[in-house]
Amino acid sequence: MISAPFVPPLKCQGIKTKLAGDIARLAQRLDFDRWVEPFCGSCVVALNVQPRKAVLSDSNIHIIQFYLDVQSGRVTAGSVREFLHDEGEKLRRAGEAHYYKVRERFNSEPNSLDFLFLNRSCFNGVMRFNRHGTFNVPYCHKNDRFAPAYITKIANQVKRIQDVLARLDWTFVAADFRSALSQLQPSDLVYADPPYAGRHVDYFNSWSEDDERELAKILKDAPCNFILSTWHSNEFRENKLISENWNPPGFHLFTRKHFYHVGSTQELRHPMIEALITNFAHVEYALAKDENEQLAFLEEPLPYGSNQPGQLRHAS
């Protein structure tokens, strides 16, 4: 695990940048051979845990292709810098007309550089596709989006990924979660961060309560340890699927308050209480406090049931 948070170049709804450290500290306490992540998304958690061997999969083929292209060298920090400079200059001159030109080009012939451009210049950093698999997020209305410092930041993020992938044995697969979890071994560790039912269901394809229940059954039957992240509650409602799916003995849960800056509506940008659920317990585990964290994220340990703040609840 690396000490400084690793921020990837791709932005997704529900990105776990500010929770990756807690997940990594849980993983550190386990002896496992392979990290299996069926909803890898931006890959922020894997990039912060940095397991020696991993299978990272997602149903979003464009995310997987982006990481495959970085891994193979088809996309490099240099090519990203050059592309964003050229396309950013066109954006500065033509504004939204150029954004929609790139969006149409990507939807006709997808490629990783256009995907990155759209991801970093669309409205609120939302990654959204319609039922036909078409990227349909509108423009952010910032013609000077790709300033030199911003391009350098993104290129540096890509360079860090290049360095990680050069020394670790990671496999990227475009797959449904059922396929991704179909060949688990006792020595694996699964980290599952599914779309949150009732919230980010249009991330790439729909996610239903039935999908949530099926995932829970797969994890309960898994021969290995797992960590599941999901939403616990917000000021409007609670996640009823937690009590429905994770009441049996043997599962452990803690919560943390988290503020999402990425979201298409104000409701999605309210503070959210996150839940991490595992099938293993660590009495000594407590959430670490980073004095350098931005207070805007409103992160703090919260009690769950009779728990002490920031600790795992142990099943009876």
mmCIF file of N, CA and C in Angstrom, residues 61-170:
data_model
loop_
_atom_site.group_PDB
_atom_site.id
_atom_site.type_symbol
_atom_site.label_atom_id
_atom_site.label_comp_id
_atom_site.label_asym_id
_atom_site.label_seq_id
_atom_site.Cartn_x
_atom_site.Cartn_y
_atom_site.Cartn_z
ATOM 1 N N ILE A 61 -17.218 -1.258 -20.513
ATOM 2 C CA ILE A 61 -16.126 -1.683 -21.387
ATOM 3 C C ILE A 61 -15.126 -0.552 -21.638
ATOM 4 N N HIS A 62 -15.562 0.691 -21.541
ATOM 5 C CA HIS A 62 -14.679 1.822 -21.837
ATOM 6 C C HIS A 62 -13.646 2.027 -20.722
ATOM 7 N N ILE A 63 -14.055 1.815 -19.484
ATOM 8 C CA ILE A 63 -13.106 1.873 -18.372
ATOM 9 C C ILE A 63 -12.056 0.788 -18.524
ATOM 10 N N ILE A 64 -12.500 -0.433 -18.786
ATOM 11 C CA ILE A 64 -11.562 -1.553 -18.937
ATOM 12 C C ILE A 64 -10.612 -1.294 -20.097
ATOM 13 N N GLN A 65 -11.136 -0.797 -21.219
ATOM 14 C CA GLN A 65 -10.279 -0.532 -22.373
ATOM 15 C C GLN A 65 -9.249 0.546 -22.059
ATOM 16 N N PHE A 66 -9.646 1.547 -21.291
ATOM 17 C CA PHE A 66 -8.696 2.598 -20.911
ATOM 18 C C PHE A 66 -7.512 2.001 -20.163
ATOM 19 N N TYR A 67 -7.776 1.160 -19.167
ATOM 20 C CA TYR A 67 -6.683 0.572 -18.388
ATOM 21 C C TYR A 67 -5.888 -0.443 -19.208
ATOM 22 N N LEU A 68 -6.546 -1.159 -20.085
ATOM 23 C CA LEU A 68 -5.800 -2.048 -20.977
ATOM 24 C C LEU A 68 -4.865 -1.254 -21.887
ATOM 25 N N ASP A 69 -5.332 -0.103 -22.354
ATOM 26 C CA ASP A 69 -4.499 0.722 -23.230
ATOM 27 C C ASP A 69 -3.313 1.320 -22.485
ATOM 28 N N VAL A 70 -3.508 1.695 -21.224
ATOM 29 C CA VAL A 70 -2.380 2.176 -20.425
ATOM 30 C C VAL A 70 -1.400 1.040 -20.156
ATOM 31 N N GLN A 71 -1.934 -0.119 -19.836
ATOM 32 C CA GLN A 71 -1.096 -1.282 -19.538
ATOM 33 C C GLN A 71 -0.254 -1.688 -20.739
ATOM 34 N N SER A 72 -0.826 -1.620 -21.933
ATOM 35 C CA SER A 72 -0.119 -2.046 -23.147
ATOM 36 C C SER A 72 0.778 -0.955 -23.723
ATOM 37 N N GLY A 73 0.639 0.281 -23.239
ATOM 38 C CA GLY A 73 1.437 1.381 -23.760
ATOM 39 C C GLY A 73 0.791 2.123 -24.910
ATOM 40 N N ARG A 74 -0.443 1.728 -25.271
ATOM 41 C CA ARG A 74 -1.134 2.468 -26.335
ATOM 42 C C ARG A 74 -1.535 3.861 -25.865
ATOM 43 N N VAL A 75 -1.772 3.997 -24.566
ATOM 44 C CA VAL A 75 -2.021 5.297 -23.949
ATOM 45 C C VAL A 75 -0.914 5.548 -22.933
ATOM 46 N N THR A 76 -0.227 6.666 -23.067
ATOM 47 C CA THR A 76 0.872 7.028 -22.167
ATOM 48 C C THR A 76 0.649 8.428 -21.632
ATOM 49 N N ALA A 77 1.450 8.784 -20.646
ATOM 50 C CA ALA A 77 1.380 10.147 -20.116
ATOM 51 C C ALA A 77 1.654 11.157 -21.220
ATOM 52 N N GLY A 78 2.592 10.835 -22.099
ATOM 53 C CA GLY A 78 2.931 11.737 -23.189
ATOM 54 C C GLY A 78 1.801 11.898 -24.192
ATOM 55 N N SER A 79 1.160 10.783 -24.568
ATOM 56 C CA SER A 79 0.065 10.876 -25.537
ATOM 57 C C SER A 79 -1.139 11.587 -24.931
ATOM 58 N N VAL A 80 -1.358 11.395 -23.631
ATOM 59 C CA VAL A 80 -2.443 12.096 -22.948
ATOM 60 C C VAL A 80 -2.173 13.596 -22.932
ATOM 61 N N ARG A 81 -0.943 13.962 -22.605
ATOM 62 C CA ARG A 81 -0.590 15.381 -22.558
ATOM 63 C C ARG A 81 -0.800 16.043 -23.939
ATOM 64 N N GLU A 82 -0.325 15.393 -24.977
ATOM 65 C CA GLU A 82 -0.440 15.957 -26.319
ATOM 66 C C GLU A 82 -1.902 16.046 -26.767
ATOM 67 N N PHE A 83 -2.649 14.975 -26.518
ATOM 68 C CA PHE A 83 -4.047 14.940 -26.941
ATOM 69 C C PHE A 83 -4.874 16.000 -26.224
ATOM 70 N N LEU A 84 -4.736 16.093 -24.899
ATOM 71 C CA LEU A 84 -5.532 17.057 -24.147
ATOM 72 C C LEU A 84 -5.125 18.492 -24.463
ATOM 73 N N HIS A 85 -3.861 18.696 -24.787
ATOM 74 C CA HIS A 85 -3.441 20.036 -25.202
ATOM 75 C C HIS A 85 -4.130 20.427 -26.512
ATOM 76 N N ASP A 86 -4.098 19.536 -27.508
ATOM 77 C CA ASP A 86 -4.679 19.838 -28.815
ATOM 78 C C ASP A 86 -6.197 19.968 -28.732
ATOM 79 N N GLU A 87 -6.842 18.990 -28.076
ATOM 80 C CA GLU A 87 -8.301 19.032 -27.990
ATOM 81 C C GLU A 87 -8.762 20.147 -27.052
ATOM 82 N N GLY A 88 -7.970 20.431 -26.025
ATOM 83 C CA GLY A 88 -8.307 21.525 -25.120
ATOM 84 C C GLY A 88 -8.262 22.873 -25.802
ATOM 85 N N GLU A 89 -7.325 23.043 -26.729
ATOM 86 C CA GLU A 89 -7.251 24.290 -27.492
ATOM 87 C C GLU A 89 -8.472 24.437 -28.400
ATOM 88 N N LYS A 90 -8.901 23.339 -28.999
ATOM 89 C CA LYS A 90 -10.118 23.375 -29.822
ATOM 90 C C LYS A 90 -11.343 23.685 -28.955
ATOM 91 N N LEU A 91 -11.360 23.137 -27.753
ATOM 92 C CA LEU A 91 -12.462 23.408 -26.832
ATOM 93 C C LEU A 91 -12.474 24.875 -26.426
ATOM 94 N N ARG A 92 -11.305 25.435 -26.192
ATOM 95 C CA ARG A 92 -11.214 26.835 -25.790
ATOM 96 C C ARG A 92 -11.782 27.747 -26.875
ATOM 97 N N ARG A 93 -11.528 27.383 -28.143
ATOM 98 C CA ARG A 93 -11.981 28.227 -29.248
ATOM 99 C C ARG A 93 -13.452 27.993 -29.594
ATOM 100 N N ALA A 94 -13.879 26.731 -29.597
ATOM 101 C CA ALA A 94 -15.227 26.410 -30.086
ATOM 102 C C ALA A 94 -16.220 26.091 -28.978
ATOM 103 N N GLY A 95 -15.758 25.859 -27.759
ATOM 104 C CA GLY A 95 -16.657 25.594 -26.636
ATOM 105 C C GLY A 95 -17.464 24.326 -26.801
ATOM 106 N N GLU A 96 -18.756 24.420 -26.449
ATOM 107 C CA GLU A 96 -19.575 23.212 -26.405
ATOM 108 C C GLU A 96 -19.708 22.532 -27.762
ATOM 109 N N ALA A 97 -19.581 23.281 -28.849
ATOM 110 C CA ALA A 97 -19.669 22.657 -30.173
ATOM 111 C C ALA A 97 -18.584 21.599 -30.334
ATOM 112 N N HIS A 98 -17.380 21.892 -29.814
ATOM 113 C CA HIS A 98 -16.312 20.894 -29.929
ATOM 114 C C HIS A 98 -16.553 19.738 -28.969
ATOM 115 N N TYR A 99 -17.042 20.028 -27.761
ATOM 116 C CA TYR A 99 -17.356 18.943 -26.818
ATOM 117 C C TYR A 99 -18.314 17.946 -27.460
ATOM 118 N N TYR A 100 -19.382 18.442 -28.075
ATOM 119 C CA TYR A 100 -20.364 17.546 -28.666
ATOM 120 C C TYR A 100 -19.826 16.853 -29.919
ATOM 121 N N LYS A 101 -18.884 17.482 -30.580
ATOM 122 C CA LYS A 101 -18.228 16.821 -31.706
ATOM 123 C C LYS A 101 -17.424 15.617 -31.214
ATOM 124 N N VAL A 102 -16.682 15.800 -30.117
ATOM 125 C CA VAL A 102 -15.914 14.684 -29.560
ATOM 126 C C VAL A 102 -16.844 13.611 -29.026
ATOM 127 N N ARG A 103 -17.943 14.018 -28.394
ATOM 128 C CA ARG A 103 -18.890 13.039 -27.854
ATOM 129 C C ARG A 103 -19.487 12.189 -28.974
ATOM 130 N N GLU A 104 -19.845 12.834 -30.076
ATOM 131 C CA GLU A 104 -20.378 12.090 -31.227
ATOM 132 C C GLU A 104 -19.323 11.163 -31.816
ATOM 133 N N ARG A 105 -18.094 11.640 -31.884
ATOM 134 C CA ARG A 105 -16.993 10.824 -32.406
ATOM 135 C C ARG A 105 -16.767 9.601 -31.521
ATOM 136 N N PHE A 106 -16.784 9.812 -30.213
ATOM 137 C CA PHE A 106 -16.589 8.706 -29.278
ATOM 138 C C PHE A 106 -17.715 7.686 -29.380
ATOM 139 N N ASN A 107 -18.945 8.152 -29.461
ATOM 140 C CA ASN A 107 -20.074 7.228 -29.530
ATOM 141 C C ASN A 107 -20.100 6.450 -30.840
ATOM 142 N N SER A 108 -19.484 7.000 -31.884
ATOM 143 C CA SER A 108 -19.396 6.284 -33.161
ATOM 144 C C SER A 108 -18.241 5.295 -33.173
ATOM 145 N N GLU A 109 -17.087 5.742 -32.698
ATOM 146 C CA GLU A 109 -15.885 4.905 -32.654
ATOM 147 C C GLU A 109 -15.162 5.156 -31.330
ATOM 148 N N PRO A 110 -15.531 4.418 -30.289
ATOM 149 C CA PRO A 110 -14.957 4.665 -28.964
ATOM 150 C C PRO A 110 -13.448 4.497 -28.936
ATOM 151 N N ASN A 111 -12.774 5.379 -28.216
ATOM 152 C CA ASN A 111 -11.345 5.230 -27.963
ATOM 153 C C ASN A 111 -11.027 5.851 -26.625
ATOM 154 N N SER A 112 -9.925 5.453 -26.031
ATOM 155 C CA SER A 112 -9.618 5.816 -24.649
ATOM 156 C C SER A 112 -9.304 7.294 -24.463
ATOM 157 N N LEU A 113 -8.670 7.935 -25.439
ATOM 158 C CA LEU A 113 -8.328 9.342 -25.287
ATOM 159 C C LEU A 113 -9.577 10.218 -25.344
ATOM 160 N N ASP A 114 -10.480 9.935 -26.264
ATOM 161 C CA ASP A 114 -11.749 10.667 -26.287
ATOM 162 C C ASP A 114 -12.533 10.426 -24.996
ATOM 163 N N PHE A 115 -12.501 9.199 -24.515
ATOM 164 C CA PHE A 115 -13.195 8.860 -23.271
ATOM 165 C C PHE A 115 -12.653 9.695 -22.112
ATOM 166 N N LEU A 116 -11.347 9.805 -22.012
ATOM 167 C CA LEU A 116 -10.738 10.605 -20.952
ATOM 168 C C LEU A 116 -11.111 12.079 -21.107
ATOM 169 N N PHE A 117 -11.061 12.586 -22.324
ATOM 170 C CA PHE A 117 -11.429 13.974 -22.594
ATOM 171 C C PHE A 117 -12.860 14.255 -22.130
ATOM 172 N N LEU A 118 -13.789 13.396 -22.498
ATOM 173 C CA LEU A 118 -15.190 13.588 -22.122
ATOM 174 C C LEU A 118 -15.380 13.488 -20.617
ATOM 175 N N ASN A 119 -14.708 12.530 -20.019
ATOM 176 C CA ASN A 119 -14.831 12.331 -18.583
ATOM 177 C C ASN A 119 -14.381 13.559 -17.796
ATOM 178 N N ARG A 120 -13.382 14.278 -18.328
ATOM 179 C CA ARG A 120 -12.846 15.430 -17.604
ATOM 180 C C ARG A 120 -13.428 16.769 -18.063
ATOM 181 N N SER A 121 -14.351 16.751 -19.019
ATOM 182 C CA SER A 121 -14.949 18.012 -19.467
ATOM 183 C C SER A 121 -16.472 17.967 -19.500
ATOM 184 N N CYS A 122 -17.054 16.880 -18.998
ATOM 185 C CA CYS A 122 -18.510 16.782 -18.984
ATOM 186 C C CYS A 122 -19.085 17.423 -17.723
ATOM 187 N N PHE A 123 -20.377 17.506 -17.642
ATOM 188 C CA PHE A 123 -21.068 18.140 -16.533
ATOM 189 C C PHE A 123 -20.840 17.384 -15.225
ATOM 190 N N ASN A 124 -20.250 18.054 -14.246
ATOM 191 C CA ASN A 124 -20.052 17.516 -12.896
ATOM 192 C C ASN A 124 -19.266 16.207 -12.844
ATOM 193 N N GLY A 125 -18.509 15.898 -13.882
ATOM 194 C CA GLY A 125 -17.707 14.680 -13.856
ATOM 195 C C GLY A 125 -18.526 13.411 -13.800
ATOM 196 N N VAL A 126 -19.770 13.468 -14.282
ATOM 197 C CA VAL A 126 -20.653 12.298 -14.231
ATOM 198 C C VAL A 126 -20.325 11.353 -15.380
ATOM 199 N N MET A 127 -20.206 10.063 -15.086
ATOM 200 C CA MET A 127 -20.007 9.057 -16.134
ATOM 201 C C MET A 127 -21.333 8.338 -16.335
ATOM 202 N N ARG A 128 -22.018 8.678 -17.400
ATOM 203 C CA ARG A 128 -23.366 8.158 -17.588
ATOM 204 C C ARG A 128 -23.577 7.737 -19.035
ATOM 205 N N PHE A 129 -24.235 6.587 -19.204
ATOM 206 C CA PHE A 129 -24.548 6.044 -20.524
ATOM 207 C C PHE A 129 -26.031 5.694 -20.564
ATOM 208 N N ASN A 130 -26.643 5.827 -21.740
ATOM 209 C CA ASN A 130 -28.044 5.441 -21.851
ATOM 210 C C ASN A 130 -28.166 3.938 -22.105
ATOM 211 N N ARG A 131 -29.375 3.491 -22.331
ATOM 212 C CA ARG A 131 -29.608 2.049 -22.481
ATOM 213 C C ARG A 131 -28.966 1.469 -23.730
ATOM 214 N N HIS A 132 -28.616 2.336 -24.662
ATOM 215 C CA HIS A 132 -27.956 1.878 -25.885
ATOM 216 C C HIS A 132 -26.431 1.927 -25.754
ATOM 217 N N GLY A 133 -25.943 2.236 -24.553
ATOM 218 C CA GLY A 133 -24.509 2.300 -24.336
ATOM 219 C C GLY A 133 -23.877 3.572 -24.845
ATOM 220 N N THR A 134 -24.673 4.607 -25.040
ATOM 221 C CA THR A 134 -24.175 5.877 -25.566
ATOM 222 C C THR A 134 -23.886 6.858 -24.444
ATOM 223 N N PHE A 135 -22.692 7.448 -24.460
ATOM 224 C CA PHE A 135 -22.333 8.466 -23.476
ATOM 225 C C PHE A 135 -23.196 9.698 -23.732
ATOM 226 N N ASN A 136 -23.950 10.136 -22.708
ATOM 227 C CA ASN A 136 -24.929 11.197 -22.953
ATOM 228 C C ASN A 136 -24.864 12.352 -21.956
ATOM 229 N N VAL A 137 -23.723 12.522 -21.298
ATOM 230 C CA VAL A 137 -23.589 13.604 -20.328
ATOM 231 C C VAL A 137 -23.357 14.922 -21.067
ATOM 232 N N PRO A 138 -24.043 16.001 -20.678
ATOM 233 C CA PRO A 138 -23.842 17.285 -21.347
ATOM 234 C C PRO A 138 -22.519 17.945 -20.954
ATOM 235 N N TYR A 139 -22.248 19.053 -21.589
ATOM 236 C CA TYR A 139 -20.997 19.802 -21.439
ATOM 237 C C TYR A 139 -20.958 20.539 -20.095
ATOM 238 N N CYS A 140 -19.752 20.737 -19.568
ATOM 239 C CA CYS A 140 -19.577 21.435 -18.288
ATOM 240 C C CYS A 140 -19.567 22.960 -18.440
ATOM 241 N N HIS A 141 -19.522 23.455 -19.687
ATOM 242 C CA HIS A 141 -19.522 24.895 -19.977
ATOM 243 C C HIS A 141 -18.302 25.607 -19.400
ATOM 244 N N LYS A 142 -17.165 24.944 -19.480
ATOM 245 C CA LYS A 142 -15.889 25.561 -19.100
ATOM 246 C C LYS A 142 -14.947 25.424 -20.294
ATOM 247 N N ASN A 143 -14.926 26.441 -21.131
ATOM 248 C CA ASN A 143 -14.138 26.361 -22.367
ATOM 249 C C ASN A 143 -12.645 26.257 -22.111
ATOM 250 N N ASP A 144 -12.200 26.789 -20.971
ATOM 251 C CA ASP A 144 -10.771 26.739 -20.640
ATOM 252 C C ASP A 144 -10.460 25.581 -19.702
ATOM 253 N N ARG A 145 -11.247 24.529 -19.792
ATOM 254 C CA ARG A 145 -11.120 23.385 -18.883
ATOM 255 C C ARG A 145 -9.697 22.828 -18.843
ATOM 256 N N PHE A 146 -9.074 22.705 -19.998
ATOM 257 C CA PHE A 146 -7.782 22.039 -20.060
ATOM 258 C C PHE A 146 -6.635 23.057 -20.045
ATOM 259 N N ALA A 147 -6.522 23.726 -18.923
ATOM 260 C CA ALA A 147 -5.392 24.619 -18.694
ATOM 261 C C ALA A 147 -4.125 23.783 -18.550
ATOM 262 N N PRO A 148 -2.942 24.370 -18.786
ATOM 263 C CA PRO A 148 -1.689 23.588 -18.708
ATOM 264 C C PRO A 148 -1.520 22.827 -17.397
ATOM 265 N N ALA A 149 -1.845 23.446 -16.270
ATOM 266 C CA ALA A 149 -1.678 22.767 -14.979
ATOM 267 C C ALA A 149 -2.618 21.577 -14.853
ATOM 268 N N TYR A 150 -3.818 21.709 -15.400
ATOM 269 C CA TYR A 150 -4.796 20.626 -15.332
ATOM 270 C C TYR A 150 -4.348 19.451 -16.196
ATOM 271 N N ILE A 151 -3.827 19.740 -17.369
ATOM 272 C CA ILE A 151 -3.304 18.689 -18.247
ATOM 273 C C ILE A 151 -2.133 17.974 -17.576
ATOM 274 N N THR A 152 -1.243 18.735 -16.963
ATOM 275 C CA THR A 152 -0.099 18.129 -16.272
ATOM 276 C C THR A 152 -0.560 17.208 -15.154
ATOM 277 N N LYS A 153 -1.573 17.635 -14.407
ATOM 278 C CA LYS A 153 -2.114 16.814 -13.324
ATOM 279 C C LYS A 153 -2.623 15.476 -13.860
ATOM 280 N N ILE A 154 -3.382 15.513 -14.944
ATOM 281 C CA ILE A 154 -3.933 14.277 -15.509
ATOM 282 C C ILE A 154 -2.824 13.401 -16.081
ATOM 283 N N ALA A 155 -1.871 14.003 -16.779
ATOM 284 C CA ALA A 155 -0.756 13.235 -17.350
ATOM 285 C C ALA A 155 0.058 12.574 -16.238
ATOM 286 N N ASN A 156 0.260 13.265 -15.128
ATOM 287 C CA ASN A 156 0.996 12.682 -14.000
ATOM 288 C C ASN A 156 0.239 11.509 -13.397
ATOM 289 N N GLN A 157 -1.085 11.610 -13.349
ATOM 290 C CA GLN A 157 -1.887 10.492 -12.838
ATOM 291 C C GLN A 157 -1.736 9.266 -13.744
ATOM 292 N N VAL A 158 -1.726 9.482 -15.044
ATOM 293 C CA VAL A 158 -1.535 8.379 -15.985
ATOM 294 C C VAL A 158 -0.147 7.775 -15.825
ATOM 295 N N LYS A 159 0.863 8.618 -15.620
ATOM 296 C CA LYS A 159 2.232 8.125 -15.436
ATOM 297 C C LYS A 159 2.327 7.246 -14.198
ATOM 298 N N ARG A 160 1.665 7.617 -13.135
ATOM 299 C CA ARG A 160 1.684 6.798 -11.914
ATOM 300 C C ARG A 160 1.051 5.437 -12.175
ATOM 301 N N ILE A 161 -0.025 5.424 -12.952
ATOM 302 C CA ILE A 161 -0.659 4.150 -13.288
ATOM 303 C C ILE A 161 0.273 3.299 -14.143
ATOM 304 N N GLN A 162 0.939 3.923 -15.107
ATOM 305 C CA GLN A 162 1.912 3.187 -15.920
ATOM 306 C C GLN A 162 2.940 2.498 -15.028
ATOM 307 N N ASP A 163 3.453 3.211 -14.051
ATOM 308 C CA ASP A 163 4.476 2.660 -13.157
ATOM 309 C C ASP A 163 3.928 1.496 -12.336
ATOM 310 N N VAL A 164 2.691 1.635 -11.854
ATOM 311 C CA VAL A 164 2.071 0.562 -11.068
ATOM 312 C C VAL A 164 1.876 -0.683 -11.918
ATOM 313 N N LEU A 165 1.308 -0.513 -13.106
ATOM 314 C CA LEU A 165 0.990 -1.663 -13.954
ATOM 315 C C LEU A 165 2.242 -2.354 -14.484
ATOM 316 N N ALA A 166 3.351 -1.630 -14.536
ATOM 317 C CA ALA A 166 4.597 -2.229 -15.016
ATOM 318 C C ALA A 166 5.181 -3.218 -14.021
ATOM 319 N N ARG A 167 4.848 -3.092 -12.748
ATOM 320 C CA ARG A 167 5.468 -3.957 -11.735
ATOM 321 C C ARG A 167 4.502 -4.924 -11.054
ATOM 322 N N LEU A 168 3.194 -4.818 -11.360
ATOM 323 C CA LEU A 168 2.221 -5.681 -10.719
ATOM 324 C C LEU A 168 1.500 -6.545 -11.755
ATOM 325 N N ASP A 169 0.997 -7.693 -11.299
ATOM 326 C CA ASP A 169 0.320 -8.656 -12.166
ATOM 327 C C ASP A 169 -1.186 -8.435 -12.080
ATOM 328 N N TRP A 170 -1.662 -7.500 -12.895
ATOM 329 C CA TRP A 170 -3.078 -7.171 -12.892
ATOM 330 C C TRP A 170 -3.716 -7.536 -14.228
#
